[in-house]
Amino acid sequence: MQILSASEKTVSIGSGTANAAISFENMTASAVAVQVETKNRRFTGLGFSSYGRYGHGGLLRERFIPRLRAAQDKELLDDSGTFDPEKAWAVLMQDEKEGGHGERSGAVGVLEMALWDAFAKSQDMPVWGLLAETFGHIDDSGPAVGECPIYASGGHYLLSSDDARGVADEAKRSFDNGYAYFKLKVGGAPESTDLARIHAAIEVAGSPRLVAVDANGMLGGAESSGRLDALDRCGLGWIEEPVAPLDFNGLAGCAGSLDTSIATGENIFSEADAANLLLFGGLRAGKDKLQMDPLLSYGVIEYMRMIQFAESRGWSRRDFHPHAGHQMALHMVAGLGLGSHETASVHDGPFSGVDEGTRIEDGIAIVNDAPGLGIEYKPSLYRYFDGLLAG
Ligand code: MG
């Protein structure tokens, strides 16, 4: 597989929503296209940033795309002449110091996504099938390869209002559309408002276990312990990011006091940081949920290192529930046998729902088996590649 071209376009994905920590009004993302040639056939691989960390145009244009373009063919291929994702990862990371992961992990992740899309198309396989073939699917009684639990994430604070009726409508639409759980934001409004929103969602769901909350790290202060206790008494499916992402001591305190499952990890961007989270965050294997996001953390290769470390500490792949709702996470969850796929419940956004070839039935996604990641089958996402593909 020879790299013919690679390009990036930074696009606006701003929306009139917010969580407890930030507004999404000025959010951006990187759309990436990589054209490759193999056996005299050309394929275009597509990548698109994860949500919440802005685009990575500067890093991609200054460092990572030039490194990929400068690579010799043999630096990207194995002994049989097939594309080797691990060697490609090493090309991207040459001359990068360890630690201090910052924004570059998202730049590498989105470029690696485009390479996986191109590689899978060249093999005439969906990415989930290629991942299962490369790394194996978990061997258990859970969903089969190509299928995965899927849940809806929403309940944002609208910049115009934050009423419980809107949350109930969103939750109802999510369950009507087949999603297994509904997650809403907390910690960005007075406690009474948050509890009203939660109980509105529980009433629609029929059980608190089908509802989860996400505090985006904003309930870590001593003044918030009473709020966490109130959430714990709700009997929810899980409480997400109760404290700031790198406050492992605070997280360990939560794990010691909350009966409810804790979910965290979406702002952990490397194997080393994931290891520290598991070693020092007090999390409980088999009970808590790990949400590291492959696109924000150097892509599939680094994510597999995280999984292998976690497995060595008694965790299962089913404990991994990647953040954000992008096509890479969907294919990784279905191909590797991870825990569940998150998708945004808002209408018509790049992280909303699934592509047109993927079905959702009774809380399970049956993922499109078209070659690649299915981005071309998701109009709300594919439209961001306009101009990039022609250029
Ligand atoms: Mg979250």
Tab-separated table of C-alpha atoms and ligand atoms in Angstrom:
chain	number	residue	atom	x	y	z
A	1	MET	CA	0.000	0.000	0.000
A	2	GLN	CA	1.565	3.245	-1.195
A	3	ILE	CA	0.559	6.635	0.205
A	4	LEU	CA	-0.357	8.936	-2.713
A	5	SER	CA	-1.698	11.928	-0.782
A	6	ALA	CA	-2.890	13.004	2.667
A	7	SER	CA	-4.783	16.175	3.517
A	8	GLU	CA	-6.701	17.818	6.373
A	9	LYS	CA	-9.482	20.362	6.626
A	10	THR	CA	-10.498	21.977	9.921
A	11	VAL	CA	-14.284	22.299	10.062
A	12	SER	CA	-16.708	23.973	12.454
A	13	ILE	CA	-19.026	21.618	14.356
A	14	GLY	CA	-20.286	24.206	16.843
A	15	SER	CA	-23.675	23.649	18.464
A	16	GLY	CA	-25.856	25.504	20.930
A	17	THR	CA	-25.245	23.039	23.758
A	18	ALA	CA	-23.059	22.779	26.846
A	19	ASN	CA	-22.040	20.318	29.553
A	20	ALA	CA	-21.081	21.203	33.126
A	21	ALA	CA	-17.594	22.284	32.033
A	22	ILE	CA	-17.676	23.784	28.518
A	23	SER	CA	-19.894	25.208	25.776
A	24	PHE	CA	-19.756	23.562	22.347
A	25	GLU	CA	-20.486	26.799	20.461
A	26	ASN	CA	-17.004	27.120	18.942
A	27	MET	CA	-16.109	23.426	18.574
A	28	THR	CA	-14.062	22.335	15.540
A	29	ALA	CA	-12.854	19.010	14.129
A	30	SER	CA	-10.350	17.741	11.569
A	31	ALA	CA	-11.545	15.912	8.450
A	32	VAL	CA	-8.696	13.872	6.958
A	33	ALA	CA	-8.400	12.051	3.630
A	34	VAL	CA	-5.554	9.684	2.688
A	35	GLN	CA	-5.339	8.291	-0.827
A	36	VAL	CA	-3.457	5.017	-1.208
A	37	GLU	CA	-2.626	2.635	-4.042
A	38	THR	CA	-2.247	-1.108	-3.753
A	39	LYS	CA	-2.024	-3.652	-6.572
A	40	ASN	CA	-2.815	-0.901	-9.082
A	41	ARG	CA	-6.073	0.008	-7.329
A	42	ARG	CA	-6.660	3.298	-5.530
A	43	PHE	CA	-8.587	3.755	-2.277
A	44	THR	CA	-9.420	6.818	-0.196
A	45	GLY	CA	-9.351	6.486	3.570
A	46	LEU	CA	-11.297	8.974	5.682
A	47	GLY	CA	-10.831	10.112	9.267
A	48	PHE	CA	-12.719	12.589	11.431
A	49	SER	CA	-11.758	13.896	14.868
A	50	SER	CA	-13.469	12.819	18.036
A	51	TYR	CA	-15.767	15.233	19.851
A	52	GLY	CA	-14.846	17.842	22.404
A	53	ARG	CA	-11.122	18.530	21.793
A	54	TYR	CA	-11.172	20.720	18.651
A	55	GLY	CA	-9.428	20.057	15.313
A	56	HIS	CA	-5.750	19.176	14.957
A	57	GLY	CA	-4.962	20.963	11.686
A	58	GLY	CA	-1.693	22.591	12.759
A	59	LEU	CA	-0.144	19.416	14.154
A	60	LEU	CA	-1.289	17.339	11.187
A	61	ARG	CA	0.005	19.758	8.577
A	62	GLU	CA	3.288	20.548	10.352
A	63	ARG	CA	4.365	17.110	11.591
A	64	PHE	CA	2.243	14.035	11.073
A	65	ILE	CA	1.111	14.295	7.429
A	66	PRO	CA	4.647	15.209	6.241
A	67	ARG	CA	6.052	12.169	8.127
A	68	LEU	CA	3.515	9.865	6.493
A	69	ARG	CA	4.147	11.345	3.052
A	70	ALA	CA	7.935	11.012	3.464
A	71	ALA	CA	7.791	7.347	4.528
A	72	GLN	CA	9.298	4.766	2.189
A	73	ASP	CA	6.858	2.027	1.123
A	74	LYS	CA	8.836	-0.589	3.046
A	75	GLU	CA	8.442	1.440	6.238
A	76	LEU	CA	4.665	0.855	6.063
A	77	LEU	CA	4.570	-2.785	4.902
A	78	ASP	CA	5.190	-6.150	6.536
A	79	ASP	CA	7.353	-8.910	5.050
A	80	SER	CA	4.516	-10.051	2.766
A	81	GLY	CA	4.000	-6.544	1.388
A	82	THR	CA	0.755	-5.932	3.303
A	83	PHE	CA	0.106	-2.644	5.101
A	84	ASP	CA	1.305	-2.902	8.708
A	85	PRO	CA	-0.587	-0.542	11.086
A	86	GLU	CA	2.040	-0.955	13.821
A	87	LYS	CA	4.858	0.128	11.489
A	88	ALA	CA	2.742	3.069	10.273
A	89	TRP	CA	2.208	4.104	13.889
A	90	ALA	CA	5.976	4.085	14.450
A	91	VAL	CA	6.436	6.307	11.370
A	92	LEU	CA	3.972	8.850	12.742
A	93	MET	CA	5.599	8.855	16.176
A	94	GLN	CA	9.248	9.107	15.102
A	95	ASP	CA	11.088	11.905	16.921
A	96	GLU	CA	8.258	12.312	19.464
A	97	LYS	CA	9.320	12.237	23.129
A	98	GLU	CA	7.499	10.041	25.637
A	99	GLY	CA	4.912	11.603	27.956
A	100	GLY	CA	3.210	14.987	27.762
A	101	HIS	CA	0.600	13.645	25.381
A	102	GLY	CA	-1.414	16.856	24.963
A	103	GLU	CA	-3.083	17.391	21.592
A	104	ARG	CA	-0.803	15.261	19.410
A	105	SER	CA	-2.540	12.040	20.455
A	106	GLY	CA	-5.693	13.290	18.701
A	107	ALA	CA	-3.754	14.232	15.562
A	108	VAL	CA	-2.191	10.767	15.318
A	109	GLY	CA	-5.550	9.145	16.129
A	110	VAL	CA	-7.474	10.804	13.301
A	111	LEU	CA	-4.723	10.150	10.742
A	112	GLU	CA	-4.471	6.510	11.829
A	113	MET	CA	-8.291	6.273	11.454
A	114	ALA	CA	-7.991	7.258	7.785
A	115	LEU	CA	-5.264	4.625	7.290
A	116	TRP	CA	-7.481	1.894	8.810
A	117	ASP	CA	-10.359	2.997	6.540
A	118	ALA	CA	-8.104	2.807	3.463
A	119	PHE	CA	-6.539	-0.510	4.554
A	120	ALA	CA	-9.963	-2.095	5.136
A	121	LYS	CA	-11.253	-0.876	1.760
A	122	SER	CA	-8.179	-2.357	0.082
A	123	GLN	CA	-9.005	-5.689	1.752
A	124	ASP	CA	-12.718	-5.358	0.829
A	125	MET	CA	-13.627	-5.664	4.511
A	126	PRO	CA	-15.428	-3.546	7.089
A	127	VAL	CA	-12.997	-2.184	9.676
A	128	TRP	CA	-14.726	-4.236	12.380
A	129	GLY	CA	-13.974	-7.410	10.414
A	130	LEU	CA	-10.370	-6.418	9.842
A	131	LEU	CA	-9.915	-5.627	13.546
A	132	ALA	CA	-11.418	-8.969	14.542
A	133	GLU	CA	-9.099	-10.730	12.110
A	134	THR	CA	-6.051	-8.764	13.306
A	135	PHE	CA	-6.576	-8.715	17.073
A	136	GLY	CA	-9.338	-11.297	17.683
A	137	HIS	CA	-12.849	-10.822	19.106
A	138	ILE	CA	-13.551	-11.550	22.758
A	139	ASP	CA	-14.686	-15.141	23.363
A	140	ASP	CA	-17.744	-14.877	25.619
A	141	SER	CA	-21.538	-15.110	25.565
A	142	GLY	CA	-21.961	-11.411	24.657
A	143	PRO	CA	-22.882	-9.980	21.253
A	144	ALA	CA	-21.232	-11.666	18.257
A	145	VAL	CA	-18.535	-10.087	16.133
A	146	GLY	CA	-20.016	-7.227	14.103
A	147	GLU	CA	-22.638	-6.466	16.775
A	148	CYS	CA	-22.506	-4.438	19.994
A	149	PRO	CA	-24.649	-2.823	22.687
A	150	ILE	CA	-25.377	0.821	21.860
A	151	TYR	CA	-26.625	3.678	24.020
A	152	ALA	CA	-27.702	7.279	23.505
A	153	SER	CA	-25.856	10.182	25.059
A	154	GLY	CA	-27.603	13.537	25.346
A	155	GLY	CA	-29.359	15.618	27.949
A	156	HIS	CA	-27.005	18.536	27.334
A	157	TYR	CA	-27.746	21.897	28.842
A	158	LEU	CA	-29.235	23.865	25.992
A	159	LEU	CA	-27.927	27.417	25.924
A	160	SER	CA	-31.529	28.620	25.733
A	161	SER	CA	-33.094	26.383	28.427
A	162	ASP	CA	-32.470	23.260	30.523
A	163	ASP	CA	-35.958	22.010	31.242
A	164	ALA	CA	-36.786	18.469	32.331
A	165	ARG	CA	-39.441	18.083	29.623
A	166	GLY	CA	-36.766	18.391	26.917
A	167	VAL	CA	-34.696	15.686	28.618
A	168	ALA	CA	-37.741	13.398	28.833
A	169	ASP	CA	-38.500	13.908	25.123
A	170	GLU	CA	-34.903	13.141	24.195
A	171	ALA	CA	-34.849	10.029	26.391
A	172	LYS	CA	-38.140	8.779	24.904
A	173	ARG	CA	-36.869	9.269	21.365
A	174	SER	CA	-33.681	7.361	22.226
A	175	PHE	CA	-35.500	4.360	23.702
A	176	ASP	CA	-38.040	4.413	20.843
A	177	ASN	CA	-35.102	4.231	18.417
A	178	GLY	CA	-33.789	1.098	20.118
A	179	TYR	CA	-30.959	2.399	22.285
A	180	ALA	CA	-30.125	0.406	25.410
A	181	TYR	CA	-29.486	3.313	27.812
A	182	PHE	CA	-29.852	7.085	27.965
A	183	LYS	CA	-27.186	9.359	29.458
A	184	LEU	CA	-27.673	12.989	30.456
A	185	LYS	CA	-25.451	15.780	31.729
A	186	VAL	CA	-25.334	16.805	35.406
A	187	GLY	CA	-23.290	19.187	37.526
A	188	GLY	CA	-23.951	22.278	35.427
A	189	ALA	CA	-27.185	23.393	37.100
A	190	PRO	CA	-28.519	23.619	40.662
A	191	GLU	CA	-28.992	20.213	42.313
A	192	SER	CA	-32.790	20.475	42.254
A	193	THR	CA	-32.729	21.114	38.494
A	194	ASP	CA	-30.423	18.155	37.882
A	195	LEU	CA	-32.572	15.811	39.986
A	196	ALA	CA	-35.705	16.922	38.129
A	197	ARG	CA	-33.981	16.174	34.813
A	198	ILE	CA	-32.798	12.764	36.067
A	199	HIS	CA	-36.220	11.737	37.364
A	200	ALA	CA	-37.830	12.828	34.095
A	201	ALA	CA	-35.479	10.469	32.254
A	202	ILE	CA	-36.065	7.637	34.752
A	203	GLU	CA	-39.830	7.963	34.315
A	204	VAL	CA	-39.452	7.518	30.560
A	205	ALA	CA	-36.923	4.668	30.925
A	206	GLY	CA	-38.997	2.744	33.468
A	207	SER	CA	-35.884	1.937	35.518
A	208	PRO	CA	-33.020	4.038	36.941
A	209	ARG	CA	-30.605	1.333	35.761
A	210	LEU	CA	-31.297	2.407	32.157
A	211	VAL	CA	-30.251	5.998	32.900
A	212	ALA	CA	-26.705	7.300	33.416
A	213	VAL	CA	-25.341	10.735	34.259
A	214	ASP	CA	-22.176	12.565	33.170
A	215	ALA	CA	-20.734	15.303	35.425
A	216	ASN	CA	-17.772	16.068	33.119
A	217	GLY	CA	-15.477	16.265	36.134
A	218	MET	CA	-17.345	19.060	37.886
A	219	LEU	CA	-18.422	17.347	41.139
A	220	GLY	CA	-14.984	16.941	42.697
A	221	GLY	CA	-15.057	19.673	45.338
A	222	ALA	CA	-15.829	19.010	48.992
A	223	GLU	CA	-19.043	20.981	48.550
A	224	SER	CA	-20.188	18.404	45.974
A	225	SER	CA	-20.011	15.265	48.136
A	226	GLY	CA	-23.654	15.641	49.092
A	227	ARG	CA	-24.597	15.903	45.426
A	228	LEU	CA	-22.705	12.693	44.626
A	229	ASP	CA	-24.445	10.927	47.516
A	230	ALA	CA	-27.815	12.052	46.112
A	231	LEU	CA	-26.885	10.718	42.679
A	232	ASP	CA	-25.743	7.447	44.267
A	233	ARG	CA	-29.142	7.021	45.915
A	234	CYS	CA	-30.855	7.250	42.501
A	235	GLY	CA	-29.639	3.727	41.603
A	236	LEU	CA	-28.418	4.807	38.158
A	237	GLY	CA	-26.626	2.727	35.540
A	238	TRP	CA	-23.437	4.714	36.089
A	239	ILE	CA	-22.017	8.078	37.192
A	240	GLU	CA	-19.535	9.414	34.637
A	241	GLU	CA	-16.495	11.590	35.376
A	242	PRO	CA	-17.581	12.631	38.866
A	243	VAL	CA	-14.217	14.396	39.365
A	244	ALA	CA	-11.592	15.990	37.097
A	245	PRO	CA	-9.979	13.453	34.720
A	246	LEU	CA	-6.508	13.511	36.333
A	247	ASP	CA	-7.686	13.713	39.959
A	248	PHE	CA	-6.934	10.054	40.697
A	249	ASN	CA	-7.009	10.661	44.451
A	250	GLY	CA	-10.473	12.199	44.228
A	251	LEU	CA	-11.613	9.383	41.971
A	252	ALA	CA	-10.364	6.785	44.445
A	253	GLY	CA	-12.406	8.560	47.107
A	254	CYS	CA	-15.508	8.267	44.914
A	255	ALA	CA	-14.840	4.589	44.262
A	256	GLY	CA	-14.609	4.055	47.990
A	257	SER	CA	-17.914	5.713	48.742
A	258	LEU	CA	-20.234	5.215	45.757
A	259	ASP	CA	-22.213	2.005	45.227
A	260	THR	CA	-23.044	3.084	41.673
A	261	SER	CA	-20.646	2.128	38.848
A	262	ILE	CA	-18.231	4.891	37.910
A	263	ALA	CA	-17.293	5.564	34.275
A	264	THR	CA	-14.223	7.586	33.313
A	265	GLY	CA	-11.217	7.727	30.991
A	266	GLU	CA	-12.348	9.849	28.025
A	267	ASN	CA	-9.622	12.394	28.829
A	268	ILE	CA	-6.863	9.796	29.302
A	269	PHE	CA	-4.782	9.742	26.109
A	270	SER	CA	-2.074	7.079	26.384
A	271	GLU	CA	-1.255	3.628	27.700
A	272	ALA	CA	0.941	5.209	30.396
A	273	ASP	CA	-1.870	7.464	31.601
A	274	ALA	CA	-4.374	4.598	31.459
A	275	ALA	CA	-2.017	2.498	33.554
A	276	ASN	CA	-1.829	5.266	36.157
A	277	LEU	CA	-5.615	5.546	36.146
A	278	LEU	CA	-5.991	1.829	36.849
A	279	LEU	CA	-3.169	1.725	39.400
A	280	PHE	CA	-4.069	4.841	41.381
A	281	GLY	CA	-7.717	5.762	40.616
A	282	GLY	CA	-9.283	3.142	42.878
A	283	LEU	CA	-11.516	1.829	40.076
A	284	ARG	CA	-13.192	-1.552	40.533
A	285	ALA	CA	-12.612	-4.157	37.773
A	286	GLY	CA	-15.860	-5.732	36.639
A	287	LYS	CA	-17.945	-2.882	38.098
A	288	ASP	CA	-16.616	0.380	36.702
A	289	LYS	CA	-16.362	1.435	33.065
A	290	LEU	CA	-13.335	2.606	31.066
A	291	GLN	CA	-14.091	5.206	28.402
A	292	MET	CA	-10.736	5.910	26.771
A	293	ASP	CA	-11.340	7.173	23.240
A	294	PRO	CA	-9.149	5.650	20.508
A	295	LEU	CA	-9.299	8.755	18.338
A	296	LEU	CA	-8.100	10.993	21.167
A	297	SER	CA	-5.391	8.566	22.256
A	298	TYR	CA	-3.183	7.740	19.260
A	299	GLY	CA	-5.600	5.302	17.586
A	300	VAL	CA	-6.049	1.540	17.507
A	301	ILE	CA	-2.431	0.547	18.149
A	302	GLU	CA	-2.163	2.479	21.438
A	303	TYR	CA	-5.698	1.439	22.412
A	304	MET	CA	-4.744	-2.226	22.141
A	305	ARG	CA	-1.854	-1.531	24.512
A	306	MET	CA	-4.337	-0.034	26.984
A	307	ILE	CA	-6.581	-3.086	26.673
A	308	GLN	CA	-3.669	-5.452	27.202
A	309	PHE	CA	-2.550	-3.579	30.330
A	310	ALA	CA	-6.104	-3.531	31.695
A	311	GLU	CA	-6.522	-7.264	31.023
A	312	SER	CA	-3.303	-7.905	32.936
A	313	ARG	CA	-4.925	-6.174	35.945
A	314	GLY	CA	-8.136	-8.222	35.899
A	315	TRP	CA	-10.275	-6.099	33.597
A	316	SER	CA	-12.226	-7.394	30.579
A	317	ARG	CA	-12.577	-5.892	27.133
A	318	ARG	CA	-16.275	-5.647	27.959
A	319	ASP	CA	-15.326	-3.002	30.565
A	320	PHE	CA	-14.264	-0.658	27.717
A	321	HIS	CA	-16.945	1.771	26.516
A	322	PRO	CA	-15.198	4.282	24.205
A	323	HIS	CA	-16.244	7.915	24.341
A	324	ALA	CA	-17.872	10.074	21.687
A	325	GLY	CA	-19.965	8.259	19.079
A	326	HIS	CA	-17.635	8.128	16.082
A	327	GLN	CA	-17.410	5.409	13.439
A	328	MET	CA	-13.990	4.236	14.673
A	329	ALA	CA	-15.402	3.480	18.119
A	330	LEU	CA	-18.430	1.715	16.598
A	331	HIS	CA	-16.197	-0.587	14.556
A	332	MET	CA	-13.771	-1.206	17.421
A	333	VAL	CA	-16.547	-2.118	19.864
A	334	ALA	CA	-18.164	-4.469	17.324
A	335	GLY	CA	-14.883	-5.939	16.025
A	336	LEU	CA	-13.017	-6.452	19.285
A	337	GLY	CA	-15.976	-7.214	21.582
A	338	LEU	CA	-15.818	-4.128	23.805
A	339	GLY	CA	-18.601	-3.145	26.206
A	340	SER	CA	-20.833	-0.682	24.374
A	341	HIS	CA	-20.917	2.109	21.820
A	342	GLU	CA	-21.953	5.642	22.749
A	343	THR	CA	-23.764	7.785	20.219
A	344	ALA	CA	-25.118	11.320	20.464
A	345	SER	CA	-28.889	11.506	20.573
A	346	VAL	CA	-29.103	15.002	19.052
A	347	HIS	CA	-30.400	15.167	15.499
A	348	ASP	CA	-28.232	15.090	12.422
A	349	GLY	CA	-24.792	15.775	13.912
A	350	PRO	CA	-21.538	14.060	12.897
A	351	PHE	CA	-21.586	12.014	16.141
A	352	SER	CA	-25.347	11.342	16.108
A	353	GLY	CA	-26.813	7.924	15.484
A	354	VAL	CA	-25.095	5.491	13.133
A	355	ASP	CA	-24.486	5.155	9.390
A	356	GLU	CA	-27.343	4.110	7.117
A	357	GLY	CA	-26.065	0.536	6.757
A	358	THR	CA	-26.079	-0.115	10.515
A	359	ARG	CA	-29.294	-1.305	12.209
A	360	ILE	CA	-30.256	-0.825	15.848
A	361	GLU	CA	-32.487	-3.496	17.394
A	362	ASP	CA	-33.289	-3.925	21.088
A	363	GLY	CA	-30.213	-2.086	22.310
A	364	ILE	CA	-27.837	-3.815	19.881
A	365	ALA	CA	-26.157	-2.287	16.803
A	366	ILE	CA	-25.705	-4.656	13.848
A	367	VAL	CA	-22.891	-2.851	12.098
A	368	ASN	CA	-22.687	-2.194	8.353
A	369	ASP	CA	-20.477	-4.728	6.552
A	370	ALA	CA	-19.528	-2.399	3.689
A	371	PRO	CA	-15.750	-2.020	3.222
A	372	GLY	CA	-14.163	0.585	5.500
A	373	LEU	CA	-15.724	2.577	8.318
A	374	GLY	CA	-19.025	3.478	6.647
A	375	ILE	CA	-18.406	7.241	6.713
A	376	GLU	CA	-19.752	7.530	3.163
A	377	TYR	CA	-23.043	6.051	4.451
A	378	LYS	CA	-23.506	8.744	7.113
A	379	PRO	CA	-24.582	11.999	5.399
A	380	SER	CA	-24.415	14.031	8.642
A	381	LEU	CA	-20.687	13.198	8.775
A	382	TYR	CA	-19.721	12.733	5.118
A	383	ARG	CA	-20.761	16.297	4.253
A	384	TYR	CA	-17.723	17.611	6.137
A	385	PHE	CA	-15.420	16.036	3.536
A	386	ASP	CA	-16.745	18.289	0.743
A	387	GLY	CA	-13.855	20.020	-0.980
A	388	LEU	CA	-11.261	17.880	0.795
A	389	LEU	CA	-11.896	14.943	-1.524
A	390	ALA	CA	-11.897	17.084	-4.639
A	391	GLY	CA	-8.716	18.917	-3.598
B	1	MG	MG	-18.481	11.968	29.087
